[in-house]
Amino acid sequence: MMDLNLVRVFIAIYETRSVSGAADRLFITQPSASYALSRLRNETNDELFKRSRAGMEPTPIALQLYKVFKKSLTGIEKAVADTRNFVPATSRQKFRLALSDLGELLLLPGLVASLRVEAPHIQLEVVAIESLRLNDWLLTGKVDAAICNRNETISSAQRELLLYERYVCLLNEQHPRIGSTLSFDEYMREQHVIVAASSGHHIVEDRLKEFGLERDIALEVPRFSALGELISSSELLVTLPSAAAKIYQRRGNGRLLELPFQVADQEVFVYAHTEIGDISAKTWFYNFLKDIAPGLMDH
C-alpha cells in the first residue's frame, strides 16, 4: 500500500514543478522531499519527473498517476476535514492574503471590520502582491488566497469573479489645460504617472498599443498609495479604477473625468487552493472573501 505522505510529496512536486516548492508547501526539508521522490521512483519503477528549464517535468507515468492520486488524496483529506468543524467565532487560525496596495485601500478596512464580527480571534497577514509569483505562492501555501485582476499565470486554483473595475482619469482640480471634459488629443498631449505593470494594472498601455500609440510617461511608481498627493500637486494625469479615483476625489486630491477612449473593464477575482492545507479553514476563508469583497467596493 502506498504511503500517503509519499502521495502528498508526489502531488506537491507535480503541481509546483519543484522539489523545493513541494518542501515549502508541505513544511518539510528539501532533503526529505528528495528522499520521498527517491522512494516513489523505487515504488513505481519510473523516473516520474525529469529536470528541465521549466522545472520538474512529469513523465507519462506521472501524468497518469497524478489524476488517480489527486482524486484519492482530495477525497481522503475532505473526509478527514468533514470530521473537524472550523468554528470562526473561536478559531485562532492565521490566514495570509495577497493584495495590491489598491486592494488594501479599497478592501482591507471592510474586510478587517467583517472579520472582527465573524471571527474575532483570527489573525490576518496581508502580503504585497507580485503578479508573476502568485501561482507559486498559492501552490506552496505562502498565501491562502489572493484578490487581484484576472491573472492567467494562476493555474488550477479555485476562483470567483468578484466585480468589474471601470477605469477613469484623475487629474488636478485646477488643471490649466483641461476643462470639464477630456478629449483624446488632450489625453495624449499630457504627461502621465503610471503604476508599475507588476501590480497587474497595464490594461491602458495594452489598449493604446492597439492604436500604435504610447503615452508620455513622466513618472512610474510601484504603488497606488502615492498618487493622491502627486495629482493634487502636479499637472500629471493618472488612469486608475473608478473606485480608487472616488476615494482620492473625496480626499480633495483631484477630480475625475471619463476616458476619451474605451477600455475594457478589468475583472477582479479571488483565487485560492482550498484543497491544500487545512481544507475546512481555507474553504471558510475563501467563501468569506467571495461573499464579503464585492460589497466593499464603492462604485
PDB file of C-alpha atoms in Angstrom:
ATOM      1  CA  MET A   1       0.000   0.000   0.000  1.00  0.00           C
ATOM      2  CA  MET A   2       1.354   3.420  -0.970  1.00  0.00           C
ATOM      3  CA  ASP A   3       2.369   5.689   1.935  1.00  0.00           C
ATOM      4  CA  LEU A   4       0.055   8.731   1.945  1.00  0.00           C
ATOM      5  CA  ASN A   5       2.978  11.002   2.760  1.00  0.00           C
ATOM      6  CA  LEU A   6       4.666   9.904  -0.460  1.00  0.00           C
ATOM      7  CA  VAL A   7       1.466  10.650  -2.354  1.00  0.00           C
ATOM      8  CA  ARG A   8       1.410  14.145  -0.850  1.00  0.00           C
ATOM      9  CA  VAL A   9       5.003  14.746  -1.937  1.00  0.00           C
ATOM     10  CA  PHE A  10       4.268  13.461  -5.440  1.00  0.00           C
ATOM     11  CA  ILE A  11       1.269  15.793  -5.836  1.00  0.00           C
ATOM     12  CA  ALA A  12       3.211  18.743  -4.449  1.00  0.00           C
ATOM     13  CA  ILE A  13       6.125  18.187  -6.862  1.00  0.00           C
ATOM     14  CA  TYR A  14       3.707  17.734  -9.764  1.00  0.00           C
ATOM     15  CA  GLU A  15       1.817  20.960  -9.014  1.00  0.00           C
ATOM     16  CA  THR A  16       4.789  23.162  -8.105  1.00  0.00           C
ATOM     17  CA  ARG A  17       7.162  21.571 -10.651  1.00  0.00           C
ATOM     18  CA  SER A  18       9.823  21.805  -7.973  1.00  0.00           C
ATOM     19  CA  VAL A  19      11.222  19.667  -5.152  1.00  0.00           C
ATOM     20  CA  SER A  20      11.965  22.787  -3.096  1.00  0.00           C
ATOM     21  CA  GLY A  21       8.479  24.133  -3.839  1.00  0.00           C
ATOM     22  CA  ALA A  22       6.978  20.857  -2.660  1.00  0.00           C
ATOM     23  CA  ALA A  23       9.063  21.042   0.513  1.00  0.00           C
ATOM     24  CA  ASP A  24       7.857  24.594   1.173  1.00  0.00           C
ATOM     25  CA  ARG A  25       4.239  23.624   0.667  1.00  0.00           C
ATOM     26  CA  LEU A  26       4.453  20.597   2.955  1.00  0.00           C
ATOM     27  CA  PHE A  27       6.666  22.319   5.563  1.00  0.00           C
ATOM     28  CA  ILE A  28       9.381  19.666   5.266  1.00  0.00           C
ATOM     29  CA  THR A  29      13.067  19.952   4.394  1.00  0.00           C
ATOM     30  CA  GLN A  30      14.241  19.704   0.802  1.00  0.00           C
ATOM     31  CA  PRO A  31      16.316  16.563   1.558  1.00  0.00           C
ATOM     32  CA  SER A  32      13.150  14.943   2.957  1.00  0.00           C
ATOM     33  CA  ALA A  33      11.263  15.772  -0.244  1.00  0.00           C
ATOM     34  CA  SER A  34      14.139  14.416  -2.355  1.00  0.00           C
ATOM     35  CA  TYR A  35      14.210  11.211  -0.278  1.00  0.00           C
ATOM     36  CA  ALA A  36      10.443  10.806  -0.736  1.00  0.00           C
ATOM     37  CA  LEU A  37      10.852  11.235  -4.500  1.00  0.00           C
ATOM     38  CA  SER A  38      13.555   8.559  -4.498  1.00  0.00           C
ATOM     39  CA  ARG A  39      11.214   6.178  -2.675  1.00  0.00           C
ATOM     40  CA  LEU A  40       8.421   6.975  -5.128  1.00  0.00           C
ATOM     41  CA  ARG A  41      10.706   6.173  -8.051  1.00  0.00           C
ATOM     42  CA  ASN A  42      11.543   2.816  -6.495  1.00  0.00           C
ATOM     43  CA  GLU A  43       7.869   2.083  -5.766  1.00  0.00           C
ATOM     44  CA  THR A  44       6.743   2.897  -9.310  1.00  0.00           C
ATOM     45  CA  ASN A  45       9.879   1.783 -11.175  1.00  0.00           C
ATOM     46  CA  ASP A  46       9.731   5.053 -13.120  1.00  0.00           C
ATOM     47  CA  GLU A  47      11.713   8.293 -13.096  1.00  0.00           C
ATOM     48  CA  LEU A  48       8.414  10.219 -12.672  1.00  0.00           C
ATOM     49  CA  PHE A  49       9.994  13.671 -13.177  1.00  0.00           C
ATOM     50  CA  LYS A  50      12.757  14.983 -15.430  1.00  0.00           C
ATOM     51  CA  ARG A  51      14.588  18.240 -14.811  1.00  0.00           C
ATOM     52  CA  SER A  52      14.130  20.943 -17.432  1.00  0.00           C
ATOM     53  CA  ARG A  53      14.371  24.714 -17.694  1.00  0.00           C
ATOM     54  CA  ALA A  54      10.660  24.885 -16.854  1.00  0.00           C
ATOM     55  CA  GLY A  55      11.138  22.783 -13.709  1.00  0.00           C
ATOM     56  CA  MET A  56      10.389  19.141 -12.948  1.00  0.00           C
ATOM     57  CA  GLU A  57       8.522  17.808 -15.974  1.00  0.00           C
ATOM     58  CA  PRO A  58       6.327  14.730 -15.332  1.00  0.00           C
ATOM     59  CA  THR A  59       6.801  11.540 -17.306  1.00  0.00           C
ATOM     60  CA  PRO A  60       3.809   9.833 -18.987  1.00  0.00           C
ATOM     61  CA  ILE A  61       3.524   7.515 -15.962  1.00  0.00           C
ATOM     62  CA  ALA A  62       3.459  10.520 -13.620  1.00  0.00           C
ATOM     63  CA  LEU A  63       0.697  12.121 -15.708  1.00  0.00           C
ATOM     64  CA  GLN A  64      -1.431   9.007 -15.208  1.00  0.00           C
ATOM     65  CA  LEU A  65      -0.644   8.713 -11.510  1.00  0.00           C
ATOM     66  CA  TYR A  66      -1.447  12.351 -10.778  1.00  0.00           C
ATOM     67  CA  LYS A  67      -5.091  12.023 -11.821  1.00  0.00           C
ATOM     68  CA  VAL A  68      -5.594   8.998  -9.563  1.00  0.00           C
ATOM     69  CA  PHE A  69      -3.505  10.283  -6.636  1.00  0.00           C
ATOM     70  CA  LYS A  70      -5.080  13.750  -6.677  1.00  0.00           C
ATOM     71  CA  LYS A  71      -8.645  12.465  -6.685  1.00  0.00           C
ATOM     72  CA  SER A  72      -7.916   9.891  -3.990  1.00  0.00           C
ATOM     73  CA  LEU A  73      -5.989  12.231  -1.674  1.00  0.00           C
ATOM     74  CA  THR A  74      -8.542  15.023  -2.020  1.00  0.00           C
ATOM     75  CA  GLY A  75     -11.288  12.569  -1.104  1.00  0.00           C
ATOM     76  CA  ILE A  76      -9.385  11.330   1.943  1.00  0.00           C
ATOM     77  CA  GLU A  77      -8.490  14.818   3.175  1.00  0.00           C
ATOM     78  CA  LYS A  78     -12.037  16.074   2.634  1.00  0.00           C
ATOM     79  CA  ALA A  79     -13.400  13.148   4.624  1.00  0.00           C
ATOM     80  CA  VAL A  80     -10.993  13.983   7.461  1.00  0.00           C
ATOM     81  CA  ALA A  81     -11.844  17.706   7.223  1.00  0.00           C
ATOM     82  CA  ASP A  82     -15.549  16.909   7.476  1.00  0.00           C
ATOM     83  CA  THR A  83     -14.920  15.399  10.896  1.00  0.00           C
ATOM     84  CA  ARG A  84     -13.337  18.658  12.117  1.00  0.00           C
ATOM     85  CA  ASN A  85     -15.617  21.649  12.347  1.00  0.00           C
ATOM     86  CA  PHE A  86     -13.983  25.003  11.718  1.00  0.00           C
ATOM     87  CA  VAL A  87     -15.624  27.470  14.088  1.00  0.00           C
ATOM     88  CA  PRO A  88     -14.849  31.053  13.031  1.00  0.00           C
ATOM     89  CA  ALA A  89     -16.106  32.552  16.284  1.00  0.00           C
ATOM     90  CA  THR A  90     -13.460  30.761  18.352  1.00  0.00           C
ATOM     91  CA  SER A  91     -10.699  29.880  15.861  1.00  0.00           C
ATOM     92  CA  ARG A  92      -7.242  31.436  16.187  1.00  0.00           C
ATOM     93  CA  GLN A  93      -6.243  30.422  12.674  1.00  0.00           C
ATOM     94  CA  LYS A  94      -3.809  32.623  10.751  1.00  0.00           C
ATOM     95  CA  PHE A  95      -4.596  33.414   7.131  1.00  0.00           C
ATOM     96  CA  ARG A  96      -2.333  35.088   4.575  1.00  0.00           C
ATOM     97  CA  LEU A  97      -3.988  37.199   1.893  1.00  0.00           C
ATOM     98  CA  ALA A  98      -2.187  38.649  -1.137  1.00  0.00           C
ATOM     99  CA  LEU A  99      -3.392  42.157  -2.019  1.00  0.00           C
ATOM    100  CA  SER A 100      -2.109  45.088  -4.023  1.00  0.00           C
ATOM    101  CA  ASP A 101      -1.903  48.402  -2.210  1.00  0.00           C
ATOM    102  CA  LEU A 102      -5.010  49.363  -4.219  1.00  0.00           C
ATOM    103  CA  GLY A 103      -6.713  46.308  -2.765  1.00  0.00           C
ATOM    104  CA  GLU A 104      -5.606  47.424   0.690  1.00  0.00           C
ATOM    105  CA  LEU A 105      -7.071  50.871   0.089  1.00  0.00           C
ATOM    106  CA  LEU A 106     -10.406  49.611  -1.208  1.00  0.00           C
ATOM    107  CA  LEU A 107     -10.981  46.329   0.618  1.00  0.00           C
ATOM    108  CA  LEU A 108      -8.884  45.979   3.745  1.00  0.00           C
ATOM    109  CA  PRO A 109     -10.806  48.247   6.166  1.00  0.00           C
ATOM    110  CA  GLY A 110     -14.088  46.484   5.398  1.00  0.00           C
ATOM    111  CA  LEU A 111     -12.506  43.010   5.450  1.00  0.00           C
ATOM    112  CA  VAL A 112     -10.983  43.618   8.873  1.00  0.00           C
ATOM    113  CA  ALA A 113     -14.252  45.012  10.246  1.00  0.00           C
ATOM    114  CA  SER A 114     -16.179  41.963   8.994  1.00  0.00           C
ATOM    115  CA  LEU A 115     -13.551  39.572  10.367  1.00  0.00           C
ATOM    116  CA  ARG A 116     -13.795  41.200  13.795  1.00  0.00           C
ATOM    117  CA  VAL A 117     -17.507  40.387  13.792  1.00  0.00           C
ATOM    118  CA  GLU A 118     -17.434  36.866  12.359  1.00  0.00           C
ATOM    119  CA  ALA A 119     -14.036  35.628  13.565  1.00  0.00           C
ATOM    120  CA  PRO A 120     -12.649  37.994  16.220  1.00  0.00           C
ATOM    121  CA  HIS A 121      -9.612  35.846  17.083  1.00  0.00           C
ATOM    122  CA  ILE A 122      -8.491  35.191  13.502  1.00  0.00           C
ATOM    123  CA  GLN A 123      -5.075  36.611  12.565  1.00  0.00           C
ATOM    124  CA  LEU A 124      -4.803  38.111   9.079  1.00  0.00           C
ATOM    125  CA  GLU A 125      -1.452  38.768   7.386  1.00  0.00           C
ATOM    126  CA  VAL A 126      -1.510  40.825   4.183  1.00  0.00           C
ATOM    127  CA  VAL A 127       1.231  40.069   1.647  1.00  0.00           C
ATOM    128  CA  ALA A 128       2.096  42.614  -1.056  1.00  0.00           C
ATOM    129  CA  ILE A 129       1.057  41.094  -4.361  1.00  0.00           C
ATOM    130  CA  GLU A 130       3.577  40.089  -7.029  1.00  0.00           C
ATOM    131  CA  SER A 131       1.576  39.038 -10.080  1.00  0.00           C
ATOM    132  CA  LEU A 132       4.163  36.689 -11.595  1.00  0.00           C
ATOM    133  CA  ARG A 133       4.765  34.838  -8.316  1.00  0.00           C
ATOM    134  CA  LEU A 134       1.149  34.380  -7.254  1.00  0.00           C
ATOM    135  CA  ASN A 135       0.772  30.931  -8.770  1.00  0.00           C
ATOM    136  CA  ASP A 136       3.754  29.604  -6.803  1.00  0.00           C
ATOM    137  CA  TRP A 137       2.600  31.363  -3.645  1.00  0.00           C
ATOM    138  CA  LEU A 138      -0.840  29.756  -3.834  1.00  0.00           C
ATOM    139  CA  LEU A 139       0.525  26.306  -4.663  1.00  0.00           C
ATOM    140  CA  THR A 140       3.158  26.323  -1.922  1.00  0.00           C
ATOM    141  CA  GLY A 141       0.878  27.797   0.714  1.00  0.00           C
ATOM    142  CA  LYS A 142       2.811  31.049   1.109  1.00  0.00           C
ATOM    143  CA  VAL A 143      -0.595  32.704   0.793  1.00  0.00           C
ATOM    144  CA  ASP A 144      -4.013  31.203   1.414  1.00  0.00           C
ATOM    145  CA  ALA A 145      -5.829  33.441  -1.062  1.00  0.00           C
ATOM    146  CA  ALA A 146      -5.307  36.378  -3.410  1.00  0.00           C
ATOM    147  CA  ILE A 147      -7.604  39.132  -4.638  1.00  0.00           C
ATOM    148  CA  CYS A 148      -6.408  40.668  -7.890  1.00  0.00           C
ATOM    149  CA  ASN A 149      -7.155  41.353 -11.541  1.00  0.00           C
ATOM    150  CA  ARG A 150      -7.553  38.293 -13.780  1.00  0.00           C
ATOM    151  CA  ASN A 151      -4.190  36.523 -13.739  1.00  0.00           C
ATOM    152  CA  GLU A 152      -3.598  33.967 -16.483  1.00  0.00           C
ATOM    153  CA  THR A 153      -0.446  32.648 -14.802  1.00  0.00           C
ATOM    154  CA  ILE A 154      -2.511  31.127 -11.987  1.00  0.00           C
ATOM    155  CA  SER A 155      -3.270  27.514 -12.817  1.00  0.00           C
ATOM    156  CA  SER A 156      -5.851  25.123 -11.379  1.00  0.00           C
ATOM    157  CA  ALA A 157      -6.837  27.331  -8.431  1.00  0.00           C
ATOM    158  CA  GLN A 158     -10.443  27.899  -7.457  1.00  0.00           C
ATOM    159  CA  ARG A 159     -11.526  31.367  -8.483  1.00  0.00           C
ATOM    160  CA  GLU A 160     -14.590  33.545  -8.161  1.00  0.00           C
ATOM    161  CA  LEU A 161     -15.321  36.714 -10.130  1.00  0.00           C
ATOM    162  CA  LEU A 162     -15.908  39.428  -7.546  1.00  0.00           C
ATOM    163  CA  LEU A 163     -16.507  42.565  -9.596  1.00  0.00           C
ATOM    164  CA  TYR A 164     -15.562  44.655 -12.610  1.00  0.00           C
ATOM    165  CA  GLU A 165     -13.321  47.730 -12.374  1.00  0.00           C
ATOM    166  CA  ARG A 166     -14.065  50.684 -14.670  1.00  0.00           C
ATOM    167  CA  TYR A 167     -11.097  52.915 -15.495  1.00  0.00           C
ATOM    168  CA  VAL A 168     -11.243  56.729 -15.338  1.00  0.00           C
ATOM    169  CA  CYS A 169      -8.799  59.650 -15.344  1.00  0.00           C
ATOM    170  CA  LEU A 170      -7.852  61.553 -12.191  1.00  0.00           C
ATOM    171  CA  LEU A 171      -6.270  64.994 -12.513  1.00  0.00           C
ATOM    172  CA  ASN A 172      -5.588  68.194 -10.606  1.00  0.00           C
ATOM    173  CA  GLU A 173      -8.729  70.137  -9.676  1.00  0.00           C
ATOM    174  CA  GLN A 174      -7.185  73.282 -11.193  1.00  0.00           C
ATOM    175  CA  HIS A 175      -5.533  71.689 -14.230  1.00  0.00           C
ATOM    176  CA  PRO A 176      -4.653  74.622 -16.520  1.00  0.00           C
ATOM    177  CA  ARG A 177      -5.341  72.930 -19.874  1.00  0.00           C
ATOM    178  CA  ILE A 178      -8.225  70.538 -19.257  1.00  0.00           C
ATOM    179  CA  GLY A 179     -11.794  71.586 -18.520  1.00  0.00           C
ATOM    180  CA  SER A 180     -14.895  69.599 -17.656  1.00  0.00           C
ATOM    181  CA  THR A 181     -14.356  67.006 -20.405  1.00  0.00           C
ATOM    182  CA  LEU A 182     -11.295  65.249 -21.738  1.00  0.00           C
ATOM    183  CA  SER A 183     -10.595  64.737 -25.438  1.00  0.00           C
ATOM    184  CA  PHE A 184      -8.325  62.056 -26.847  1.00  0.00           C
ATOM    185  CA  ASP A 185      -5.857  64.681 -28.126  1.00  0.00           C
ATOM    186  CA  GLU A 186      -5.733  66.335 -24.709  1.00  0.00           C
ATOM    187  CA  TYR A 187      -5.157  62.979 -23.045  1.00  0.00           C
ATOM    188  CA  MET A 188      -2.260  62.126 -25.358  1.00  0.00           C
ATOM    189  CA  ARG A 189      -0.657  65.590 -25.123  1.00  0.00           C
ATOM    190  CA  GLU A 190      -0.380  65.488 -21.339  1.00  0.00           C
ATOM    191  CA  GLN A 191       2.207  63.700 -19.226  1.00  0.00           C
ATOM    192  CA  HIS A 192       1.155  60.758 -17.128  1.00  0.00           C
ATOM    193  CA  VAL A 193       2.050  58.896 -13.969  1.00  0.00           C
ATOM    194  CA  ILE A 194       1.634  55.115 -14.051  1.00  0.00           C
ATOM    195  CA  VAL A 195       1.809  52.289 -11.546  1.00  0.00           C
ATOM    196  CA  ALA A 196       4.303  49.516 -12.336  1.00  0.00           C
ATOM    197  CA  ALA A 197       2.900  46.747 -14.540  1.00  0.00           C
ATOM    198  CA  SER A 198       3.855  44.189 -11.874  1.00  0.00           C
ATOM    199  CA  SER A 199       0.814  45.422  -9.943  1.00  0.00           C
ATOM    200  CA  GLY A 200      -1.364  43.916 -12.684  1.00  0.00           C
ATOM    201  CA  HIS A 201      -2.647  47.264 -13.956  1.00  0.00           C
ATOM    202  CA  HIS A 202      -1.420  47.517 -17.552  1.00  0.00           C
ATOM    203  CA  ILE A 203      -4.682  47.488 -19.481  1.00  0.00           C
ATOM    204  CA  VAL A 204      -4.378  51.130 -20.640  1.00  0.00           C
ATOM    205  CA  GLU A 205      -0.949  50.541 -22.181  1.00  0.00           C
ATOM    206  CA  ASP A 206      -2.266  47.432 -23.901  1.00  0.00           C
ATOM    207  CA  ARG A 207      -5.221  49.380 -25.299  1.00  0.00           C
ATOM    208  CA  LEU A 208      -3.112  52.267 -26.625  1.00  0.00           C
ATOM    209  CA  LYS A 209      -0.709  49.831 -28.282  1.00  0.00           C
ATOM    210  CA  GLU A 210      -3.675  48.660 -30.362  1.00  0.00           C
ATOM    211  CA  PHE A 211      -3.733  52.204 -31.785  1.00  0.00           C
ATOM    212  CA  GLY A 212       0.040  52.184 -32.243  1.00  0.00           C
ATOM    213  CA  LEU A 213       0.359  54.869 -29.554  1.00  0.00           C
ATOM    214  CA  GLU A 214       2.248  55.353 -26.308  1.00  0.00           C
ATOM    215  CA  ARG A 215       1.593  57.829 -23.522  1.00  0.00           C
ATOM    216  CA  ASP A 216       4.195  60.342 -22.391  1.00  0.00           C
ATOM    217  CA  ILE A 217       5.167  58.768 -19.069  1.00  0.00           C
ATOM    218  CA  ALA A 218       6.754  61.264 -16.694  1.00  0.00           C
ATOM    219  CA  LEU A 219       6.721  59.061 -13.602  1.00  0.00           C
ATOM    220  CA  GLU A 220       6.338  55.388 -12.744  1.00  0.00           C
ATOM    221  CA  VAL A 221       5.614  54.429  -9.146  1.00  0.00           C
ATOM    222  CA  PRO A 222       5.490  50.968  -7.563  1.00  0.00           C
ATOM    223  CA  ARG A 223       2.257  51.559  -5.624  1.00  0.00           C
ATOM    224  CA  PHE A 224      -1.017  53.453  -5.815  1.00  0.00           C
ATOM    225  CA  SER A 225      -0.657  54.956  -2.346  1.00  0.00           C
ATOM    226  CA  ALA A 226       1.365  57.993  -3.512  1.00  0.00           C
ATOM    227  CA  LEU A 227      -0.974  59.006  -6.317  1.00  0.00           C
ATOM    228  CA  GLY A 228      -3.275  61.349  -4.414  1.00  0.00           C
ATOM    229  CA  GLU A 229      -0.627  63.848  -3.353  1.00  0.00           C
ATOM    230  CA  LEU A 230       1.099  63.596  -6.735  1.00  0.00           C
ATOM    231  CA  ILE A 231      -2.054  64.566  -8.610  1.00  0.00           C
ATOM    232  CA  SER A 232      -3.001  67.408  -6.289  1.00  0.00           C
ATOM    233  CA  SER A 233       0.487  68.920  -6.526  1.00  0.00           C
ATOM    234  CA  SER A 234       1.196  68.475 -10.262  1.00  0.00           C
ATOM    235  CA  GLU A 235      -0.341  68.570 -13.739  1.00  0.00           C
ATOM    236  CA  LEU A 236       0.164  64.834 -14.331  1.00  0.00           C
ATOM    237  CA  LEU A 237      -2.743  62.570 -15.269  1.00  0.00           C
ATOM    238  CA  VAL A 238      -3.333  59.138 -13.790  1.00  0.00           C
ATOM    239  CA  THR A 239      -5.656  56.474 -15.155  1.00  0.00           C
ATOM    240  CA  LEU A 240      -6.984  54.129 -12.486  1.00  0.00           C
ATOM    241  CA  PRO A 241     -10.059  52.185 -11.345  1.00  0.00           C
ATOM    242  CA  SER A 242     -13.029  54.413 -10.559  1.00  0.00           C
ATOM    243  CA  ALA A 243     -13.458  53.123  -7.002  1.00  0.00           C
ATOM    244  CA  ALA A 244      -9.948  54.300  -6.116  1.00  0.00           C
ATOM    245  CA  ALA A 245     -10.373  57.575  -8.021  1.00  0.00           C
ATOM    246  CA  LYS A 246     -13.511  58.344  -5.986  1.00  0.00           C
ATOM    247  CA  ILE A 247     -11.600  57.873  -2.743  1.00  0.00           C
ATOM    248  CA  TYR A 248      -8.902  60.313  -3.853  1.00  0.00           C
ATOM    249  CA  GLN A 249     -11.569  62.742  -5.072  1.00  0.00           C
ATOM    250  CA  ARG A 250     -13.331  62.655  -1.680  1.00  0.00           C
ATOM    251  CA  ARG A 251      -9.997  63.431  -0.044  1.00  0.00           C
ATOM    252  CA  GLY A 252      -9.627  66.518  -2.220  1.00  0.00           C
ATOM    253  CA  ASN A 253      -6.743  65.081  -4.249  1.00  0.00           C
ATOM    254  CA  GLY A 254      -8.247  65.772  -7.665  1.00  0.00           C
ATOM    255  CA  ARG A 255     -11.241  65.410  -9.956  1.00  0.00           C
ATOM    256  CA  LEU A 256     -12.492  62.540 -12.018  1.00  0.00           C
ATOM    257  CA  LEU A 257     -13.116  62.563 -15.779  1.00  0.00           C
ATOM    258  CA  GLU A 258     -14.258  59.833 -18.117  1.00  0.00           C
ATOM    259  CA  LEU A 259     -11.633  58.467 -20.511  1.00  0.00           C
ATOM    260  CA  PRO A 260     -11.884  59.624 -24.140  1.00  0.00           C
ATOM    261  CA  PHE A 261     -11.490  56.057 -25.419  1.00  0.00           C
ATOM    262  CA  GLN A 262     -12.918  52.696 -24.488  1.00  0.00           C
ATOM    263  CA  VAL A 263     -11.024  50.433 -22.109  1.00  0.00           C
ATOM    264  CA  ALA A 264     -12.448  47.062 -21.163  1.00  0.00           C
ATOM    265  CA  ASP A 265     -13.475  46.728 -17.549  1.00  0.00           C
ATOM    266  CA  GLN A 266     -10.984  44.755 -15.500  1.00  0.00           C
ATOM    267  CA  GLU A 267     -12.200  41.551 -13.875  1.00  0.00           C
ATOM    268  CA  VAL A 268     -11.257  41.150 -10.217  1.00  0.00           C
ATOM    269  CA  PHE A 269     -11.089  37.612  -8.855  1.00  0.00           C
ATOM    270  CA  VAL A 270     -10.427  35.873  -5.584  1.00  0.00           C
ATOM    271  CA  TYR A 271      -8.078  32.895  -6.026  1.00  0.00           C
ATOM    272  CA  ALA A 272      -7.343  30.029  -3.621  1.00  0.00           C
ATOM    273  CA  HIS A 273      -6.396  26.356  -3.412  1.00  0.00           C
ATOM    274  CA  THR A 274      -8.878  25.201  -0.795  1.00  0.00           C
ATOM    275  CA  GLU A 275      -7.714  21.586  -1.122  1.00  0.00           C
ATOM    276  CA  ILE A 276      -4.206  22.459   0.094  1.00  0.00           C
ATOM    277  CA  GLY A 277      -3.588  22.551   3.834  1.00  0.00           C
ATOM    278  CA  ASP A 278      -6.467  22.819   6.330  1.00  0.00           C
ATOM    279  CA  ILE A 279      -9.391  22.258   3.967  1.00  0.00           C
ATOM    280  CA  SER A 280     -12.185  23.337   6.297  1.00  0.00           C
ATOM    281  CA  ALA A 281     -10.415  26.557   7.367  1.00  0.00           C
ATOM    282  CA  LYS A 282      -9.312  27.533   3.853  1.00  0.00           C
ATOM    283  CA  THR A 283     -12.754  26.820   2.432  1.00  0.00           C
ATOM    284  CA  TRP A 284     -14.301  29.099   5.039  1.00  0.00           C
ATOM    285  CA  PHE A 285     -11.771  31.871   4.277  1.00  0.00           C
ATOM    286  CA  TYR A 286     -12.317  31.587   0.515  1.00  0.00           C
ATOM    287  CA  ASN A 287     -16.100  31.717   0.917  1.00  0.00           C
ATOM    288  CA  PHE A 288     -15.815  34.638   3.335  1.00  0.00           C
ATOM    289  CA  LEU A 289     -13.769  36.638   0.810  1.00  0.00           C
ATOM    290  CA  LYS A 290     -16.002  35.938  -2.170  1.00  0.00           C
ATOM    291  CA  ASP A 291     -19.125  36.822  -0.168  1.00  0.00           C
ATOM    292  CA  ILE A 292     -17.881  39.998   1.517  1.00  0.00           C
ATOM    293  CA  ALA A 293     -15.499  41.614  -1.002  1.00  0.00           C
ATOM    294  CA  PRO A 294     -17.988  42.651  -3.744  1.00  0.00           C
ATOM    295  CA  GLY A 295     -19.961  44.794  -1.301  1.00  0.00           C
ATOM    296  CA  LEU A 296     -16.876  46.713  -0.150  1.00  0.00           C
ATOM    297  CA  MET A 297     -16.131  48.381  -3.473  1.00  0.00           C
ATOM    298  CA  ASP A 298     -17.547  51.859  -3.856  1.00  0.00           C
ATOM    299  CA  HIS A 299     -18.697  52.205  -7.447  1.00  0.00           C
TER     300      HIS A 299
END
